[in-house]
Amino acid sequence: MAEYNLDHDKLKKLETYIDNLQEKEGALINILHEAQDIFGYLSKDVQLFIARKCGIPAAKVFGVVTFYSYFTMEPRGKHVVNICMGTACFVKGADKILAEFKRLLDIKEGNMSEDGMFTIDTLRCVGACGLAPVVIVDGKVYGRVKVEDVEGIIKEYKQD
Amino acid sequence: MVKYRMDLLVCGGTGCQASGSSEVVETFKKEIEKEGLENEIQVITTGCFGFCEKGPIVKISPDNVFYVEVTPEKAVRIVKEHIIKGRVVEDYLYKEPETKEVLHEQNEMPFYKKQLRIALRNCGFIDPENIYEYIAVDGYQALGKVLTEMTPEKVIEEIKRSGLRGRGGGGFPTGVKWEMTRKSKSNQKYVICNADEGDPGAFMDRSILEGDPHSVLEAMAICGYCIGADKGYIYIRAEYPLAIQRLRIAINQAYEFGLLGKNILGTGFNFDIDLKYGAGAFICGEETALINSIEGGRGEPTVKPPFPAQKGLWKQPTNINNVETFANICPILLKGADWFSSIGTEKSKGTKVFALAGKVNNVGLVEVPMGLTLREIIYELGGGIKGDKKFKAVQTGGPSGGCIPAQNLDTPIDYDTLTQIGSMMGSGGMIVMDEDDCMVNIAKFYLEFSCEESCGRCTACRVGNTRMLEILNEITEGKGTMEHLDELKELGQIIKDSSLCGLGQTSPNPVLSTMNFFWDEYVAHVKDKNCPAGVCTALLKYFILPDKCVGCTACAKVCPTNAISGEVRKTHIIDQEKCIKCGACMATCRFNAITRR
Amino acid sequence: MNMVNLTINGFKVSVPEGTSILDAAKKVNVHIPTLCYLDLHDIKMVNRTASCRVCVVEVEGRRNLAPACATEVTEGMVVKTDTLRAIKARRTMVELLLSDHPTDCLVCEKNTQCQLQKLAADLGVRKIRYKGKMSTYPKDSSSESIYRNLDKCIMCRRCETMCNEVQTCNVYSAVDRGFETVVSPAFGLPMIDTQCTFCGQCVAVCPTAALTQISHVAKVWEALSDPDKFVIVQTAPAIRVALGEKFGMEPGTIVTGKMVAALRRLGFDKVFDTDFAADVTILEEAHEFIDRLQNGGRLPILTSCCPSWVKFIEHQFPDLLDIPSTCKSPHIMFGTIAKTYLADKMGIDPEKIVVVSVMPCLAKKYEVVRPELQHEGKKNVDLVITTRELADMLLEAGIDFASLPDEDFDNPLGESTGASVIFGTTGGVIEAALRTAYEWLTNETLEDVEFHSVRGLDGLKEATVNINGEEIRIGVAHGLGNARKLLESIQKGESRYHAIEIMACPGGCIDGGGQPYHFGNLEIVKKRMEAIYTEDRNKKIRKSHENPEVLKMYKEYIGEVGGEKAHELLHTHYTKREKI
Amino acid sequence: MAGIKSLDELKALRDKHRESVLGRDTGDSENKIRITVGMATCGIASGARETINAIIDEVAKEHLMNVVVVQSGCLGYCYAEPTVEVRFPGKEAVLYGNIDAKRGRELVQRHIKNGEIQKDWIIEKTFNNI
């Protein structure tokens, strides 16, 4: 596996996952989810490895990765801030929350902060509309977020 | 078995007990005994009728008469008049506040038309991670009944007779869909549960999966039995980790209990269910796109026909229903098609779950019989508009739907009426907008969504929607013309007409419906270069009110472009040319001297 | 067959079940415009993405418009193609496409050949009402063969269908989504870094100039005008049966003589024929085949004249690289011979010789830079132009092609046989090889030189020839998807063949990626094929080993067929390549 | 669990568990007080996990052996999350809204231990269940 510029243990883990799949046909998206969980993002080498391992054309893997917004080819920060931009959140000012995160972290949507601590992303409706506007950091949901709250949320994660 | 000629149902709910229902029960029992009718009349304490405000409540069956605020004294008179003489005591009946009209029957009363939980029946009631609890509430009984007592044809007939239509948006009759898939000949067929709830602002499927996952598994197995499939997939959004976790637990338990897998309940029927994850693509809610995604490809839709019922997953006949549709199956089979079809409107049977969000007080999920009006949902269940603002519109059907204005608040909603007023049932998202929402901006929001979520395959959607969005941008930036408005309408119509899949065919709806109902607002943006709701930044102007400005210079100091000038203690003024409309001055002013128009 | 009755624009028509509205309309002389749709029935390639929406029509009872190309007729269907609603929608689709398309038609490679341009003209588009952002992408000229300008891509996906389903090269996929969607190789890699074989079939089916060739025309003009250069040209067999199309001649017209005359008028110092080298190829390949047959070498042997197919096996089946013949392709052999034997014979410094190839092929452009095919770092063939590029040059030079007299190729590298002519079509190489191998193995004269079972457009063909009592089984595949099937059976040890011919392009070189565009009309390809066989029949000598100039060359310069010098000059080796 | 082999077995299992879940039979002394905490995404995000932990802790602290604490899905009252339902055997359930951890503990003390319904925290159920 030396041909891939990837962590050996992680690659082994992914390989084991793929080997253990009962149904390989059509498993590409589940495999990509697993790979993104393991590596944090889907680099070219990860995609190539999956393509060759599963006998799927690399172009197809790339086509799939770029189609789904859940997959990313960029390294992600230690903490991923997801701002919900569903309608319910939008009408309750999610755009202002997003702007505040961008301002305080000084990065654009989809990018990672210079210190590698944060990535800001948006997503479409997590189905917690009752709590709009909603922010999710590393899977933890913050509801009814106000612009003033943003600084506090960032602080919570800056410490570690 | 004793048969009573009359039942007195006394509400024993918390509210009614607090207002003295137990005394009322005692009085009834005493009075009936006194009259020697205890073998004819039965007094029953029931669960909450849900109308606690007017408690204690008493219902007389089979007369279907409904008394409110019953006291022991009133009880005495009810026994004398109604039970003995057969005369309804009009004075004690419920009076609708506005009309003062006396209503006899429970189901005529507005409150009782409100929520009825079928799909959500177990949500919030049982522990979703404990299969015993699901079994305790008749879980897997419908599957058992179907496998042991009914032929697939009979089940399909029952579903058809119930009038159940797809809850994912299209509203296609579920039974007919099952029948089509059953009739397609193949050795391998599939059942797919569409749990890719992508509408921004809808979360009923998530709720069902998190609160009652077994009900979906059971219904899928029933569907498999009916169409002749032994394999099912649940295509679920990756954004729903909790739902995924609960589904996994439920599937494992069902296998362990022999309710999935081989030889279910000893009947020889086999059925497997696997999870497939979505990855953030709204278009995968479309059947053919979803199938492509399950096959591990890009979620691009393909031309229909052939329909999935003929050629679906791996080119085999496939039946796809969404979560809420499946959640309705078991009650229909246990309680019968007649029961189900007695609920709802003529062409839309049963209930629909709506996700009520936006500017309403009681944000949440409501499940109501078809045919309720928007007003009832928003004002009664939703508790009205937040902050006592003025209602402006309600958006239904997500990016495929439209905005419904105040004038249509009293439309009884079902699949067909919503389509008639230019919107859609969709998956049941209901976003309430108030006077602070700009309808042009809302239309833009939805179109932006459709543009981002377009698969990019067909010209109409890929390029057409982009061009529409660009025109809308011009309008919100004050560069719009009346020709733009005509262009929008025409292009929108053509995109609807020419797009390959449901996304494109409906994506112009938010624009077209807002243009239809809020034409003046569009004209204001174009002609007056004004955003009446004060949302479109480019069209806003900031002014300093001379009578309020004290000349503190605070605003001038924060203005990033030095657009504010004025001497100390004298009225300041904003140079409109320089102003970038950031609003910093307004936020700073402590004297409310800055206004935005 | 069940028939379905329907009405189109008021005309009643009855068509077999499964017919599309588009095809049904043709029966009543109603033409519905199409753009993304492409049906190459004979080679089993159908692009029915229904993505351009240019063919939408009204169907009574249907809420929205139906794509005629992808909607099957149903009993009693009432179709209207000429209503204002349908016409407006179709025109709007073209306008929308144009609003995201550069309008540099006048200077576009595809000017007058572009299907989008034609559609805009046919539909009377006079104004593009929509303006807005345009797709822009870096231009890809990384390879020697294919030029990609995705600004002009209209997402018809024909290239993707061709590459993935017919050729199974799997280079392309749609990537991204929404307005940003585009067809691209993995990771947006330049073509040179991919497993692309440069067959150019994507170029052949692209309706616009999103995919074209890397042009060598300017460099050819430059060489021709350089007095210090001795510029010679070779033409592949497939050129002579297609070039005429570019000058309004009937498909299948044989224009060998006019072509030679035209090339001379362009200023080439010598006009030669790749066919000469094709005969050499047959000698070497037949020798190699007989050697493997008699000395227990690995069989089947695979032909190696198609550079696209060679690259395919290098990427896709690197474990099978010992089975193709080691012969260089005819045009590279020609280049080598020109810069050695010919230079020697004519007393010209090889440094001064510029070898130009006119090829039906885009992979030939790539082939000439393969390091192992060069001699001491110098290319054996310097420039490659396609049939289309040659036609462009003739137009530019103002040569009235149709009225040119017939002229003959120059000597000695202009001499050829019927065997070499049929290299231009699928099955031709193996047929030519059989003609020679048979006689060499049996020492008998082959009376009937035509092997009809290896001819035609079937994707996989086979023949059995009895040679000295032994059944020699021959396989033919054209189109890389068909080739893949044969290779997989070889990999599994199931192949029964002794020799296999493979051509990357469906139909062989006559339908190469550099040929005049036929846009789905495979009748044109069939006529080119007929012409090739006619040319063969017209030849006095029809067996490669009877080519007198070839034999003379061996005698004077190379020595024995398959000998040491032959190996040095005429053979090559293959390289394992990655899948990407 | 060895797997249910017939519909009759399934029915038996249902009947066995029916009472404990539905809790409608007053006669059965084994029936317990059931505290249900809505644990859907909305609820958890609003602190339902903290609430349920606090309730479990408080119940344990008070050695209330007749109480079961269960999680459930969402009742739909998103505006009032976390929601907690208290059901005494044979009585109509009481639904509380906005129950944070602190209120959760108070609820155990006041409603469960002392039987005082906390009227201010009640949310009116607006639905009928089938």
PDB file of C-alpha atoms in Angstrom, chain C residues 59-257:
ATOM      1  CA  VAL C  59     -48.571  14.889 -25.500  1.00  0.00           C
ATOM      2  CA  GLU C  60     -52.295  15.138 -24.897  1.00  0.00           C
ATOM      3  CA  GLY C  61     -53.214  14.443 -21.293  1.00  0.00           C
ATOM      4  CA  ARG C  62     -49.712  14.953 -20.009  1.00  0.00           C
ATOM      5  CA  ARG C  63     -49.082  17.776 -17.564  1.00  0.00           C
ATOM      6  CA  ASN C  64     -45.709  18.755 -18.943  1.00  0.00           C
ATOM      7  CA  LEU C  65     -43.860  18.373 -22.221  1.00  0.00           C
ATOM      8  CA  ALA C  66     -42.312  15.048 -23.150  1.00  0.00           C
ATOM      9  CA  PRO C  67     -38.826  14.448 -24.543  1.00  0.00           C
ATOM     10  CA  ALA C  68     -39.500  12.821 -27.901  1.00  0.00           C
ATOM     11  CA  CYS C  69     -36.215  10.912 -27.885  1.00  0.00           C
ATOM     12  CA  ALA C  70     -36.897   9.123 -24.630  1.00  0.00           C
ATOM     13  CA  THR C  71     -40.652   8.752 -24.573  1.00  0.00           C
ATOM     14  CA  GLU C  72     -42.121   5.564 -25.923  1.00  0.00           C
ATOM     15  CA  VAL C  73     -45.340   5.777 -27.883  1.00  0.00           C
ATOM     16  CA  THR C  74     -48.496   4.379 -26.357  1.00  0.00           C
ATOM     17  CA  GLU C  75     -51.744   3.297 -27.958  1.00  0.00           C
ATOM     18  CA  GLY C  76     -53.936   6.235 -28.843  1.00  0.00           C
ATOM     19  CA  MET C  77     -51.285   8.791 -27.991  1.00  0.00           C
ATOM     20  CA  VAL C  78     -51.880  12.227 -29.459  1.00  0.00           C
ATOM     21  CA  VAL C  79     -48.642  14.104 -30.060  1.00  0.00           C
ATOM     22  CA  LYS C  80     -48.232  17.665 -31.207  1.00  0.00           C
ATOM     23  CA  THR C  81     -44.777  18.855 -32.136  1.00  0.00           C
ATOM     24  CA  ASP C  82     -45.674  22.151 -33.736  1.00  0.00           C
ATOM     25  CA  THR C  83     -47.662  23.999 -31.086  1.00  0.00           C
ATOM     26  CA  LEU C  84     -46.474  27.360 -29.871  1.00  0.00           C
ATOM     27  CA  ARG C  85     -45.954  25.889 -26.424  1.00  0.00           C
ATOM     28  CA  ALA C  86     -43.595  23.202 -27.713  1.00  0.00           C
ATOM     29  CA  ILE C  87     -41.785  25.467 -30.142  1.00  0.00           C
ATOM     30  CA  LYS C  88     -41.269  28.143 -27.495  1.00  0.00           C
ATOM     31  CA  ALA C  89     -39.945  25.639 -25.025  1.00  0.00           C
ATOM     32  CA  ARG C  90     -37.533  24.174 -27.550  1.00  0.00           C
ATOM     33  CA  ARG C  91     -36.270  27.551 -28.610  1.00  0.00           C
ATOM     34  CA  THR C  92     -35.886  28.605 -24.983  1.00  0.00           C
ATOM     35  CA  MET C  93     -33.758  25.524 -24.308  1.00  0.00           C
ATOM     36  CA  VAL C  94     -31.426  26.487 -27.134  1.00  0.00           C
ATOM     37  CA  GLU C  95     -31.344  30.074 -25.898  1.00  0.00           C
ATOM     38  CA  LEU C  96     -30.491  28.878 -22.414  1.00  0.00           C
ATOM     39  CA  LEU C  97     -27.698  26.701 -23.769  1.00  0.00           C
ATOM     40  CA  LEU C  98     -26.407  29.629 -25.782  1.00  0.00           C
ATOM     41  CA  SER C  99     -26.541  31.896 -22.760  1.00  0.00           C
ATOM     42  CA  ASP C 100     -23.885  29.669 -21.207  1.00  0.00           C
ATOM     43  CA  HIS C 101     -21.893  29.166 -24.371  1.00  0.00           C
ATOM     44  CA  PRO C 102     -19.215  31.341 -25.943  1.00  0.00           C
ATOM     45  CA  THR C 103     -20.556  32.989 -29.078  1.00  0.00           C
ATOM     46  CA  ASP C 104     -17.246  32.907 -30.895  1.00  0.00           C
ATOM     47  CA  CYS C 105     -18.692  30.768 -33.675  1.00  0.00           C
ATOM     48  CA  LEU C 106     -16.792  32.557 -36.437  1.00  0.00           C
ATOM     49  CA  VAL C 107     -13.446  31.544 -35.041  1.00  0.00           C
ATOM     50  CA  CYS C 108     -14.544  28.259 -33.538  1.00  0.00           C
ATOM     51  CA  GLU C 109     -12.949  24.961 -34.540  1.00  0.00           C
ATOM     52  CA  LYS C 110     -16.415  23.570 -35.109  1.00  0.00           C
ATOM     53  CA  ASN C 111     -17.726  26.528 -37.131  1.00  0.00           C
ATOM     54  CA  THR C 112     -20.317  25.216 -39.641  1.00  0.00           C
ATOM     55  CA  GLN C 113     -19.958  21.736 -38.141  1.00  0.00           C
ATOM     56  CA  CYS C 114     -21.434  22.474 -34.765  1.00  0.00           C
ATOM     57  CA  GLN C 115     -24.769  20.876 -33.975  1.00  0.00           C
ATOM     58  CA  LEU C 116     -25.711  23.579 -31.514  1.00  0.00           C
ATOM     59  CA  GLN C 117     -25.002  26.214 -34.121  1.00  0.00           C
ATOM     60  CA  LYS C 118     -27.134  24.363 -36.640  1.00  0.00           C
ATOM     61  CA  LEU C 119     -29.940  24.021 -34.150  1.00  0.00           C
ATOM     62  CA  ALA C 120     -29.893  27.725 -33.374  1.00  0.00           C
ATOM     63  CA  ALA C 121     -30.123  28.392 -37.094  1.00  0.00           C
ATOM     64  CA  ASP C 122     -32.873  25.823 -37.651  1.00  0.00           C
ATOM     65  CA  LEU C 123     -34.960  27.168 -34.799  1.00  0.00           C
ATOM     66  CA  GLY C 124     -34.502  30.735 -35.919  1.00  0.00           C
ATOM     67  CA  VAL C 125     -32.865  31.967 -32.757  1.00  0.00           C
ATOM     68  CA  ARG C 126     -32.090  35.614 -33.374  1.00  0.00           C
ATOM     69  CA  LYS C 127     -31.532  36.811 -29.881  1.00  0.00           C
ATOM     70  CA  ILE C 128     -30.301  35.312 -26.638  1.00  0.00           C
ATOM     71  CA  ARG C 129     -32.669  36.774 -24.107  1.00  0.00           C
ATOM     72  CA  TYR C 130     -30.868  35.465 -21.088  1.00  0.00           C
ATOM     73  CA  LYS C 131     -27.616  36.722 -19.742  1.00  0.00           C
ATOM     74  CA  GLY C 132     -25.681  35.727 -16.708  1.00  0.00           C
ATOM     75  CA  LYS C 133     -22.734  33.823 -15.429  1.00  0.00           C
ATOM     76  CA  MET C 134     -20.909  31.575 -17.869  1.00  0.00           C
ATOM     77  CA  SER C 135     -19.141  28.317 -17.156  1.00  0.00           C
ATOM     78  CA  THR C 136     -15.411  28.701 -17.533  1.00  0.00           C
ATOM     79  CA  TYR C 137     -12.833  26.003 -17.126  1.00  0.00           C
ATOM     80  CA  PRO C 138      -9.111  25.727 -17.793  1.00  0.00           C
ATOM     81  CA  LYS C 139      -8.484  24.509 -21.315  1.00  0.00           C
ATOM     82  CA  ASP C 140      -6.815  21.137 -21.478  1.00  0.00           C
ATOM     83  CA  SER C 141      -4.143  20.769 -24.136  1.00  0.00           C
ATOM     84  CA  SER C 142      -2.027  18.459 -22.002  1.00  0.00           C
ATOM     85  CA  SER C 143      -2.147  15.573 -24.424  1.00  0.00           C
ATOM     86  CA  GLU C 144      -1.007  15.459 -28.014  1.00  0.00           C
ATOM     87  CA  SER C 145      -4.418  14.320 -29.121  1.00  0.00           C
ATOM     88  CA  ILE C 146      -7.508  15.745 -27.487  1.00  0.00           C
ATOM     89  CA  TYR C 147      -8.210  19.404 -26.824  1.00  0.00           C
ATOM     90  CA  ARG C 148     -10.840  20.059 -24.206  1.00  0.00           C
ATOM     91  CA  ASN C 149     -12.578  23.400 -23.999  1.00  0.00           C
ATOM     92  CA  LEU C 150     -15.348  22.785 -21.550  1.00  0.00           C
ATOM     93  CA  ASP C 151     -16.654  26.319 -21.834  1.00  0.00           C
ATOM     94  CA  LYS C 152     -18.372  24.862 -24.860  1.00  0.00           C
ATOM     95  CA  CYS C 153     -19.723  21.759 -23.166  1.00  0.00           C
ATOM     96  CA  ILE C 154     -23.492  21.536 -23.231  1.00  0.00           C
ATOM     97  CA  MET C 155     -23.737  18.493 -20.982  1.00  0.00           C
ATOM     98  CA  CYS C 156     -25.156  16.172 -23.613  1.00  0.00           C
ATOM     99  CA  ARG C 157     -23.018  13.451 -22.049  1.00  0.00           C
ATOM    100  CA  ARG C 158     -22.373  11.726 -25.376  1.00  0.00           C
ATOM    101  CA  CYS C 159     -18.644  11.613 -24.620  1.00  0.00           C
ATOM    102  CA  GLU C 160     -19.339   9.990 -21.275  1.00  0.00           C
ATOM    103  CA  THR C 161     -21.599   7.353 -22.826  1.00  0.00           C
ATOM    104  CA  MET C 162     -19.101   6.678 -25.573  1.00  0.00           C
ATOM    105  CA  CYS C 163     -16.092   6.492 -23.279  1.00  0.00           C
ATOM    106  CA  ASN C 164     -17.673   4.512 -20.472  1.00  0.00           C
ATOM    107  CA  GLU C 165     -20.238   2.302 -22.134  1.00  0.00           C
ATOM    108  CA  VAL C 166     -18.833   1.661 -25.605  1.00  0.00           C
ATOM    109  CA  GLN C 167     -15.100   1.999 -25.054  1.00  0.00           C
ATOM    110  CA  THR C 168     -15.144   1.094 -21.336  1.00  0.00           C
ATOM    111  CA  CYS C 169     -12.188   3.380 -20.781  1.00  0.00           C
ATOM    112  CA  ASN C 170     -14.089   5.102 -17.972  1.00  0.00           C
ATOM    113  CA  VAL C 171     -12.136   8.291 -18.234  1.00  0.00           C
ATOM    114  CA  TYR C 172     -15.091  10.625 -17.948  1.00  0.00           C
ATOM    115  CA  SER C 173     -17.720  11.250 -15.378  1.00  0.00           C
ATOM    116  CA  ALA C 174     -20.055  14.095 -14.738  1.00  0.00           C
ATOM    117  CA  VAL C 175     -18.653  15.953 -11.769  1.00  0.00           C
ATOM    118  CA  ASP C 176     -20.070  18.542  -9.411  1.00  0.00           C
ATOM    119  CA  ARG C 177     -23.693  19.476  -9.687  1.00  0.00           C
ATOM    120  CA  GLY C 178     -26.040  22.271 -10.574  1.00  0.00           C
ATOM    121  CA  PHE C 179     -24.715  24.958 -12.860  1.00  0.00           C
ATOM    122  CA  GLU C 180     -21.153  23.790 -12.152  1.00  0.00           C
ATOM    123  CA  THR C 181     -21.774  20.298 -13.513  1.00  0.00           C
ATOM    124  CA  VAL C 182     -19.306  19.321 -16.190  1.00  0.00           C
ATOM    125  CA  VAL C 183     -17.867  16.177 -17.687  1.00  0.00           C
ATOM    126  CA  SER C 184     -14.342  15.611 -16.486  1.00  0.00           C
ATOM    127  CA  PRO C 185     -11.692  12.962 -15.840  1.00  0.00           C
ATOM    128  CA  ALA C 186     -11.012  11.894 -12.254  1.00  0.00           C
ATOM    129  CA  PHE C 187      -9.861  14.735 -10.004  1.00  0.00           C
ATOM    130  CA  GLY C 188     -10.009  17.107 -12.943  1.00  0.00           C
ATOM    131  CA  LEU C 189      -6.719  15.638 -14.142  1.00  0.00           C
ATOM    132  CA  PRO C 190      -5.356  16.706 -17.497  1.00  0.00           C
ATOM    133  CA  MET C 191      -5.988  14.032 -20.118  1.00  0.00           C
ATOM    134  CA  ILE C 192      -2.320  13.113 -20.343  1.00  0.00           C
ATOM    135  CA  ASP C 193      -2.397  11.887 -16.736  1.00  0.00           C
ATOM    136  CA  THR C 194      -5.423   9.672 -17.217  1.00  0.00           C
ATOM    137  CA  GLN C 195      -6.073   6.231 -18.631  1.00  0.00           C
ATOM    138  CA  CYS C 196      -7.447   7.859 -21.775  1.00  0.00           C
ATOM    139  CA  THR C 197      -6.416   5.927 -24.860  1.00  0.00           C
ATOM    140  CA  PHE C 198      -6.929   8.942 -27.116  1.00  0.00           C
ATOM    141  CA  CYS C 199      -9.165   6.955 -29.430  1.00  0.00           C
ATOM    142  CA  GLY C 200     -10.986  10.222 -30.023  1.00  0.00           C
ATOM    143  CA  GLN C 201     -14.425   8.675 -30.125  1.00  0.00           C
ATOM    144  CA  CYS C 202     -15.551  11.302 -27.628  1.00  0.00           C
ATOM    145  CA  VAL C 203     -14.403  13.926 -30.091  1.00  0.00           C
ATOM    146  CA  ALA C 204     -16.258  12.145 -32.861  1.00  0.00           C
ATOM    147  CA  VAL C 205     -19.562  12.371 -31.040  1.00  0.00           C
ATOM    148  CA  CYS C 206     -19.191  15.791 -29.364  1.00  0.00           C
ATOM    149  CA  PRO C 207     -21.811  18.089 -30.900  1.00  0.00           C
ATOM    150  CA  THR C 208     -19.855  21.270 -30.180  1.00  0.00           C
ATOM    151  CA  ALA C 209     -16.216  22.236 -29.940  1.00  0.00           C
ATOM    152  CA  ALA C 210     -15.914  21.160 -26.335  1.00  0.00           C
ATOM    153  CA  LEU C 211     -13.825  18.226 -27.533  1.00  0.00           C
ATOM    154  CA  THR C 212     -11.626  18.630 -30.589  1.00  0.00           C
ATOM    155  CA  GLN C 213      -8.140  17.628 -31.611  1.00  0.00           C
ATOM    156  CA  ILE C 214      -4.787  19.201 -30.884  1.00  0.00           C
ATOM    157  CA  SER C 215      -4.066  20.673 -34.272  1.00  0.00           C
ATOM    158  CA  HIS C 216      -0.735  20.280 -36.041  1.00  0.00           C
ATOM    159  CA  VAL C 217      -1.829  22.249 -39.101  1.00  0.00           C
ATOM    160  CA  ALA C 218       0.225  25.322 -38.323  1.00  0.00           C
ATOM    161  CA  LYS C 219       3.338  23.244 -37.769  1.00  0.00           C
ATOM    162  CA  VAL C 220       2.808  21.454 -41.079  1.00  0.00           C
ATOM    163  CA  TRP C 221       2.529  24.787 -42.892  1.00  0.00           C
ATOM    164  CA  GLU C 222       5.712  25.888 -41.190  1.00  0.00           C
ATOM    165  CA  ALA C 223       7.619  22.782 -42.247  1.00  0.00           C
ATOM    166  CA  LEU C 224       6.314  23.054 -45.802  1.00  0.00           C
ATOM    167  CA  SER C 225       7.560  26.586 -46.073  1.00  0.00           C
ATOM    168  CA  ASP C 226      11.001  25.757 -44.677  1.00  0.00           C
ATOM    169  CA  PRO C 227      13.364  25.305 -47.644  1.00  0.00           C
ATOM    170  CA  ASP C 228      15.822  23.344 -45.494  1.00  0.00           C
ATOM    171  CA  LYS C 229      13.334  20.622 -44.736  1.00  0.00           C
ATOM    172  CA  PHE C 230      12.527  17.627 -46.837  1.00  0.00           C
ATOM    173  CA  VAL C 231       8.861  17.148 -46.006  1.00  0.00           C
ATOM    174  CA  ILE C 232       7.302  13.825 -46.816  1.00  0.00           C
ATOM    175  CA  VAL C 233       3.761  12.740 -46.150  1.00  0.00           C
ATOM    176  CA  GLN C 234       2.165   9.367 -45.603  1.00  0.00           C
ATOM    177  CA  THR C 235      -1.548   8.709 -45.733  1.00  0.00           C
ATOM    178  CA  ALA C 236      -3.359   6.016 -43.853  1.00  0.00           C
ATOM    179  CA  PRO C 237      -5.647   3.663 -45.808  1.00  0.00           C
ATOM    180  CA  ALA C 238      -8.818   5.086 -44.290  1.00  0.00           C
ATOM    181  CA  ILE C 239      -8.190   8.646 -45.481  1.00  0.00           C
ATOM    182  CA  ARG C 240      -8.824   7.938 -49.157  1.00  0.00           C
ATOM    183  CA  VAL C 241     -12.371   6.705 -48.563  1.00  0.00           C
ATOM    184  CA  ALA C 242     -13.470   9.606 -46.349  1.00  0.00           C
ATOM    185  CA  LEU C 243     -11.669  12.761 -47.456  1.00  0.00           C
ATOM    186  CA  GLY C 244     -14.059  13.319 -50.349  1.00  0.00           C
ATOM    187  CA  GLU C 245     -16.933  13.849 -47.932  1.00  0.00           C
ATOM    188  CA  LYS C 246     -15.355  17.096 -46.851  1.00  0.00           C
ATOM    189  CA  PHE C 247     -15.642  18.323 -50.427  1.00  0.00           C
ATOM    190  CA  GLY C 248     -19.250  17.422 -50.986  1.00  0.00           C
ATOM    191  CA  MET C 249     -18.609  14.035 -52.515  1.00  0.00           C
ATOM    192  CA  GLU C 250     -20.760  11.011 -51.803  1.00  0.00           C
ATOM    193  CA  PRO C 251     -19.642   9.008 -48.784  1.00  0.00           C
ATOM    194  CA  GLY C 252     -17.617   6.050 -49.986  1.00  0.00           C
ATOM    195  CA  THR C 253     -16.055   7.884 -52.904  1.00  0.00           C
ATOM    196  CA  ILE C 254     -12.493   6.696 -53.373  1.00  0.00           C
ATOM    197  CA  VAL C 255     -10.279   9.738 -53.795  1.00  0.00           C
ATOM    198  CA  THR C 256      -6.800   8.205 -53.613  1.00  0.00           C
ATOM    199  CA  GLY C 257      -5.549   9.855 -56.810  1.00  0.00           C
TER     200      GLY C 257
END
